[in-house]
Short mmCIF file of C-alpha atoms and ligand atoms in Angstrom, two decimals:
data_model
loop_
_atom_site.label_atom_id
_atom_site.label_comp_id
_atom_site.label_asym_id
_atom_site.label_seq_id
_atom_site.Cartn_x
_atom_site.Cartn_y
_atom_site.Cartn_z
CA MET A 1 -15.47 6.05 -3.24
CA ASN A 2 -13.29 3.10 -1.91
CA LEU A 3 -11.23 1.02 -4.19
CA VAL A 4 -10.02 -2.73 -2.91
CA ILE A 5 -7.75 -4.35 -5.69
CA LEU A 6 -6.92 -8.02 -5.49
CA THR A 7 -4.34 -9.22 -7.58
CA GLY A 8 -2.49 -12.69 -7.91
CA ALA A 9 0.24 -14.21 -9.60
CA GLY A 10 -1.02 -13.67 -13.18
CA ILE A 11 -0.06 -9.88 -12.66
CA SER A 12 3.33 -10.95 -11.77
CA ALA A 13 3.56 -13.06 -14.90
CA GLU A 14 4.76 -10.78 -17.59
CA SER A 15 7.81 -9.37 -15.48
CA GLY A 16 8.76 -13.71 -15.74
CA LEU A 17 7.72 -15.16 -12.47
CA ALA A 18 5.64 -18.07 -13.33
CA THR A 19 2.21 -18.50 -11.91
CA PHE A 20 0.73 -21.79 -9.98
CA ARG A 21 -1.76 -23.43 -12.27
CA ASP A 22 -1.17 -22.06 -15.83
CA LEU A 23 0.42 -24.91 -18.03
CA GLY A 24 4.49 -24.45 -17.34
CA GLY A 25 3.42 -23.09 -13.79
CA ILE A 26 5.31 -23.95 -10.75
CA TRP A 27 2.99 -26.94 -9.70
CA ALA A 28 4.00 -28.52 -12.95
CA GLN A 29 7.22 -28.94 -11.77
CA VAL A 30 7.30 -29.63 -8.13
CA ARG A 31 4.50 -31.18 -6.03
CA LEU A 32 2.92 -28.84 -3.65
CA GLU A 33 2.72 -31.06 -0.87
CA ASP A 34 6.75 -31.39 -1.36
CA VAL A 35 7.28 -27.77 -0.64
CA ALA A 36 4.30 -25.31 0.56
CA THR A 37 3.17 -27.35 3.72
CA PRO A 38 4.16 -26.92 7.32
CA GLU A 39 4.50 -31.06 7.11
CA ALA A 40 7.11 -30.81 3.95
CA PHE A 41 9.15 -27.77 6.30
CA ALA A 42 9.29 -30.42 9.15
CA ALA A 43 10.14 -33.55 7.32
CA ASP A 44 12.85 -31.90 4.85
CA PRO A 45 13.38 -27.96 5.89
CA ALA A 46 16.69 -27.79 3.78
CA ARG A 47 14.20 -28.91 0.56
CA VAL A 48 11.76 -26.21 1.57
CA GLN A 49 14.25 -23.32 2.14
CA GLY A 50 16.21 -24.24 -1.15
CA PHE A 51 12.83 -23.71 -3.04
CA TYR A 52 12.13 -20.57 -1.58
CA ASP A 53 15.99 -19.06 -1.78
CA ALA A 54 15.56 -20.19 -5.39
CA ARG A 55 12.36 -17.90 -6.02
CA ARG A 56 13.64 -15.16 -3.57
CA ALA A 57 16.69 -15.13 -5.69
CA GLN A 58 14.96 -15.10 -8.65
CA LEU A 59 13.13 -11.51 -7.66
CA ARG A 60 16.68 -10.01 -8.55
CA ARG A 61 16.24 -10.97 -11.65
CA VAL A 62 12.55 -9.52 -12.62
CA ALA A 63 11.32 -5.89 -12.54
CA PRO A 64 7.36 -4.57 -12.32
CA ASN A 65 5.38 -4.22 -15.21
CA PRO A 66 2.97 -1.60 -16.78
CA ALA A 67 0.24 -3.46 -14.51
CA HIS A 68 2.32 -2.93 -11.13
CA HIS A 69 3.13 0.84 -12.10
CA ALA A 70 -0.52 1.52 -13.06
CA LEU A 71 -1.65 0.32 -9.76
CA ALA A 72 1.13 2.50 -7.63
CA GLN A 73 -0.20 5.29 -10.02
CA LEU A 74 -4.21 4.51 -9.09
CA GLU A 75 -2.89 4.98 -5.15
CA ARG A 76 -0.59 8.14 -5.46
CA GLU A 77 -3.55 10.33 -7.50
CA TRP A 78 -6.82 8.41 -6.05
CA THR A 79 -8.15 11.21 -4.26
CA ARG A 80 -12.17 10.32 -3.83
CA GLY A 81 -12.03 7.65 -1.11
CA ASP A 82 -9.46 4.92 0.00
CA VAL A 83 -7.70 2.43 -2.04
CA LEU A 84 -6.08 -0.92 -0.56
CA LEU A 85 -4.09 -3.26 -2.34
CA VAL A 86 -4.28 -6.77 -1.57
CA THR A 87 -1.94 -9.06 -2.85
CA GLN A 88 -1.64 -12.93 -2.87
CA ASN A 89 2.01 -12.65 -4.58
CA VAL A 90 4.45 -12.96 -2.04
CA ASP A 91 7.23 -11.08 -4.37
CA ASP A 92 8.14 -7.52 -4.07
CA LEU A 93 6.87 -6.00 -7.46
CA HIS A 94 4.30 -4.21 -5.96
CA GLU A 95 6.67 -2.14 -2.97
CA ARG A 96 9.32 -1.83 -6.07
CA ALA A 97 6.92 -0.10 -8.36
CA GLY A 98 5.53 2.41 -5.50
CA SER A 99 2.58 0.61 -3.91
CA ARG A 100 2.57 1.64 -0.33
CA ARG A 101 -0.81 0.65 1.23
CA LEU A 102 -0.68 -2.93 0.65
CA LEU A 103 -1.07 -6.04 2.30
CA HIS A 104 0.62 -9.19 1.49
CA MET A 105 -1.91 -11.83 2.63
CA HIS A 106 0.13 -14.94 1.67
CA GLY A 107 3.23 -13.26 3.14
CA GLU A 108 6.48 -11.86 1.65
CA LEU A 109 9.77 -13.76 0.16
CA LYS A 110 11.76 -10.93 1.28
CA ARG A 111 10.93 -11.91 5.51
CA ALA A 112 12.04 -14.47 7.67
CA ARG A 113 10.19 -15.96 10.30
CA CYS A 114 11.45 -16.94 13.49
CA LEU A 115 9.80 -19.96 15.32
CA SER A 116 10.94 -19.07 18.83
CA CYS A 117 10.07 -15.89 19.20
CA GLY A 118 7.66 -15.16 16.37
CA ALA A 119 9.01 -12.32 14.74
CA ASP A 120 9.34 -11.72 11.29
CA SER A 121 11.90 -9.67 9.84
CA ARG A 122 13.54 -8.47 6.31
CA TRP A 123 15.52 -11.37 4.29
CA GLU A 124 17.39 -10.74 1.29
CA ASP A 125 19.49 -13.89 1.18
CA ASP A 126 19.05 -17.56 1.53
CA ILE A 127 18.26 -18.65 4.91
CA ARG A 128 20.95 -20.84 6.16
CA PRO A 129 20.58 -23.41 8.50
CA ALA A 130 22.66 -21.84 11.48
CA ASP A 131 21.43 -17.87 10.66
CA ALA A 132 20.01 -16.32 13.93
CA CYS A 133 16.91 -14.33 14.47
CA PRO A 134 17.29 -10.69 14.21
CA ALA A 135 15.05 -10.02 16.89
CA CYS A 136 15.62 -12.66 19.04
CA GLY A 137 19.06 -14.04 18.34
CA ALA A 138 17.92 -17.65 18.22
CA ALA A 139 20.12 -19.51 15.86
CA GLY A 140 18.48 -22.62 13.48
CA ARG A 141 14.72 -21.18 13.92
CA LEU A 142 14.04 -19.08 10.83
CA ARG A 143 11.28 -20.17 8.30
CA PRO A 144 10.15 -18.62 5.02
CA HIS A 145 7.61 -15.80 5.78
CA VAL A 146 5.32 -17.44 3.45
CA VAL A 147 1.75 -18.70 4.44
CA TRP A 148 1.75 -22.28 3.50
CA PHE A 149 -1.03 -24.85 2.85
CA GLY A 150 -3.03 -25.44 5.86
CA GLU A 151 -2.21 -22.14 7.54
CA MET A 152 -4.09 -18.55 8.45
CA PRO A 153 -3.78 -15.83 5.46
CA LEU A 154 -2.42 -12.81 6.98
CA HIS A 155 -4.44 -9.10 7.77
CA MET A 156 -7.75 -10.98 7.26
CA ALA A 157 -9.39 -8.32 9.70
CA GLU A 158 -8.44 -5.60 7.72
CA ILE A 159 -9.22 -6.78 4.60
CA GLU A 160 -12.82 -8.17 5.17
CA ALA A 161 -13.33 -4.56 6.67
CA ALA A 162 -11.83 -2.92 3.62
CA LEU A 163 -14.10 -5.03 1.42
CA ALA A 164 -17.25 -4.20 3.50
CA ALA A 165 -16.64 -0.93 2.78
CA CYS A 166 -15.68 -0.74 -0.80
CA ASP A 167 -17.58 0.50 -3.86
CA VAL A 168 -15.31 -1.07 -6.44
CA PHE A 169 -13.70 -4.41 -6.37
CA VAL A 170 -10.62 -5.23 -9.02
CA SER A 171 -9.56 -8.71 -8.76
CA ILE A 172 -6.19 -9.10 -11.37
CA GLY A 173 -4.35 -12.42 -12.09
CA THR A 174 -6.08 -14.65 -9.66
CA SER A 175 -7.73 -18.30 -10.57
CA GLY A 176 -9.90 -18.27 -7.95
CA GLN A 177 -9.02 -21.51 -6.52
CA VAL A 178 -7.26 -20.61 -3.60
CA TRP A 179 -9.67 -19.23 -0.73
CA PRO A 180 -10.39 -17.54 1.00
CA ALA A 181 -9.43 -14.81 -1.52
CA ALA A 182 -11.78 -16.44 -4.12
CA GLY A 183 -14.63 -15.64 -2.00
CA PHE A 184 -13.89 -12.06 -1.64
CA VAL A 185 -15.99 -10.98 -4.17
CA ARG A 186 -19.16 -12.63 -2.47
CA THR A 187 -18.55 -9.97 0.41
CA ILE A 188 -18.77 -6.75 -1.01
CA PRO A 189 -22.13 -4.49 -0.72
CA PRO A 190 -24.62 -5.50 -3.37
CA ALA A 191 -24.57 -2.36 -5.23
CA ALA A 192 -20.38 -2.37 -5.34
CA ARG A 193 -19.21 -2.80 -8.66
CA SER A 194 -16.96 -5.62 -9.16
CA ILE A 195 -14.39 -6.05 -11.94
CA GLU A 196 -12.40 -9.32 -12.90
CA VAL A 197 -8.92 -8.93 -15.19
CA ASN A 198 -7.81 -12.00 -16.17
CA PRO A 199 -6.85 -13.23 -19.92
CA MET A 200 -9.30 -16.53 -19.16
CA THR A 201 -12.38 -17.19 -17.56
CA THR A 202 -11.86 -18.79 -13.70
CA GLU A 203 -13.84 -20.68 -11.44
CA VAL A 204 -15.00 -17.23 -9.90
CA SER A 205 -15.91 -15.25 -12.97
CA PRO A 206 -19.61 -15.54 -12.92
CA ALA A 207 -19.65 -13.59 -9.42
CA PHE A 208 -17.90 -10.57 -11.33
CA ARG A 209 -20.55 -8.03 -13.25
CA GLU A 210 -17.59 -6.53 -15.36
CA HIS A 211 -14.66 -8.76 -17.03
CA ARG A 212 -11.71 -7.41 -18.96
CA ARG A 213 -10.15 -10.02 -20.67
CA GLY A 214 -6.88 -9.44 -21.54
CA PRO A 215 -3.43 -9.11 -19.98
CA ALA A 216 -2.90 -7.34 -17.11
CA SER A 217 -0.02 -5.28 -18.68
CA LEU A 218 -2.71 -4.14 -21.27
CA GLU A 219 -5.86 -4.06 -19.38
CA VAL A 220 -4.66 -2.47 -15.80
CA PRO A 221 -3.32 0.65 -17.45
CA ARG A 222 -6.45 0.71 -19.10
CA LEU A 223 -8.71 0.68 -16.01
CA VAL A 224 -6.69 2.52 -13.99
CA ALA A 225 -7.32 5.55 -16.33
CA GLU A 226 -10.31 5.03 -16.69
CA LEU A 227 -10.80 5.15 -12.81
CA LEU A 228 -8.87 8.34 -12.49
CA ALA A 229 -10.62 9.84 -15.52
P1 LIG B 301 -2.67 -18.82 -10.31
O1 LIG B 301 -1.36 -19.49 -10.79
O2 LIG B 301 -3.72 -19.93 -9.60
O3 LIG B 301 -3.63 -18.30 -11.05
C1 LIG B 301 -3.02 -17.17 -11.88
C2 LIG B 301 -4.28 -16.48 -12.68
O4 LIG B 301 -3.45 -15.34 -13.72
C3 LIG B 301 -4.76 -17.61 -13.77
O5 LIG B 301 -6.17 -17.65 -13.66
C4 LIG B 301 -4.31 -17.10 -15.36
O6 LIG B 301 -5.66 -16.81 -16.37
C5 LIG B 301 -4.10 -15.05 -14.70
N1 LIG B 301 -2.97 -14.83 -15.93
C6 LIG B 301 -1.84 -15.64 -16.15
N2 LIG B 301 -1.25 -14.57 -17.16
C7 LIG B 301 -1.94 -13.30 -16.84
C8 LIG B 301 -1.56 -12.30 -17.14
N3 LIG B 301 -0.50 -11.84 -18.18
N4 LIG B 301 -2.71 -11.08 -16.73
C9 LIG B 301 -3.55 -11.30 -16.14
N5 LIG B 301 -3.98 -12.71 -15.92
C10 LIG B 301 -3.25 -13.88 -16.17
O7 LIG B 301 -2.87 -17.99 -8.99
P2 LIG B 301 -3.27 -17.24 -7.93
O8 LIG B 301 -4.64 -17.22 -8.11
O9 LIG B 301 -2.34 -16.13 -7.58
O10 LIG B 301 -2.99 -18.44 -6.97
C11 LIG B 301 -2.82 -18.29 -5.99
C12 LIG B 301 -1.46 -18.33 -5.20
O11 LIG B 301 -0.38 -18.81 -6.10
C13 LIG B 301 -1.18 -17.84 -3.95
O12 LIG B 301 -1.08 -18.95 -2.82
C14 LIG B 301 0.30 -16.91 -4.44
O13 LIG B 301 1.04 -16.54 -3.22
C15 LIG B 301 0.47 -18.02 -5.01
N6 LIG B 301 1.74 -17.44 -6.04
C16 LIG B 301 2.20 -16.33 -6.22
C17 LIG B 301 3.12 -15.80 -7.05
C18 LIG B 301 4.20 -14.80 -7.33
O14 LIG B 301 4.28 -14.16 -5.94
N7 LIG B 301 4.59 -13.89 -8.25
C19 LIG B 301 3.82 -16.82 -8.06
C20 LIG B 301 2.96 -17.94 -8.19
C21 LIG B 301 2.17 -18.28 -7.07
ZN1 LIG B 302 13.06 -14.68 17.30
#
């Protein structure tokens, strides 16, 4: 029995990282066209770097919550097939909880990508204007390794293959407004179980067979215990 788990900003909300679309979320404070598009970066790189520098620094002040830990436990203890964790999050809370088979489809705050050679490298601190690419040495060519609006998500071939072969698809803390992740539930085999974990109804709720209406920190450990039983 193969599992595919999709997570969104909601799973990190109880760790203290704001979601995008909820009241008080990030998009209530900044306009997305000012910070999360290739055009914004071309027009004002310092502003865009500053936005992501602040979010990268914020990761030092937060920790994984019981939902992240439960998914890491699921990966460690699941023996009846494959488990793939796909996240839209750019934070590092899944890996800090111990998840290893994990694809960041929207990139990672803690990586920088080089506009000269295309390599992405581990990056802990601010990206400064003169910083050199660890791979090719080019200076002043680094950008956040984050997928912006209008750019292609990462690892799509691997994700699509896993979805086509899954028996259980679980979607946790995602609003179903960002594509292509919002459409994943429609690509799983007809006999597969589909479970949405979210305290709210979402645009894609009708496409799921099962719903767990509560906060991820309660519902995910409960669901993981059921799956492992
Ligand atoms: P979103 O902000 O659009 O939606 C968040 C969803 O989480 C909502 O449906 C909300 O009801 C739900 N939610 C809120 N609190 C929850 C809780 N305690 N438990 C479970 N669910 C809860 O987020 P999204 O769908 O992931 O939007 C996609 C974009 O947001 C992605 O591109 C992602 O990169 C980005 N994002 C990432 C982070 C992060 O890395 N932590 C934070 C904000 C946004
Ligand atoms: Zn380079």
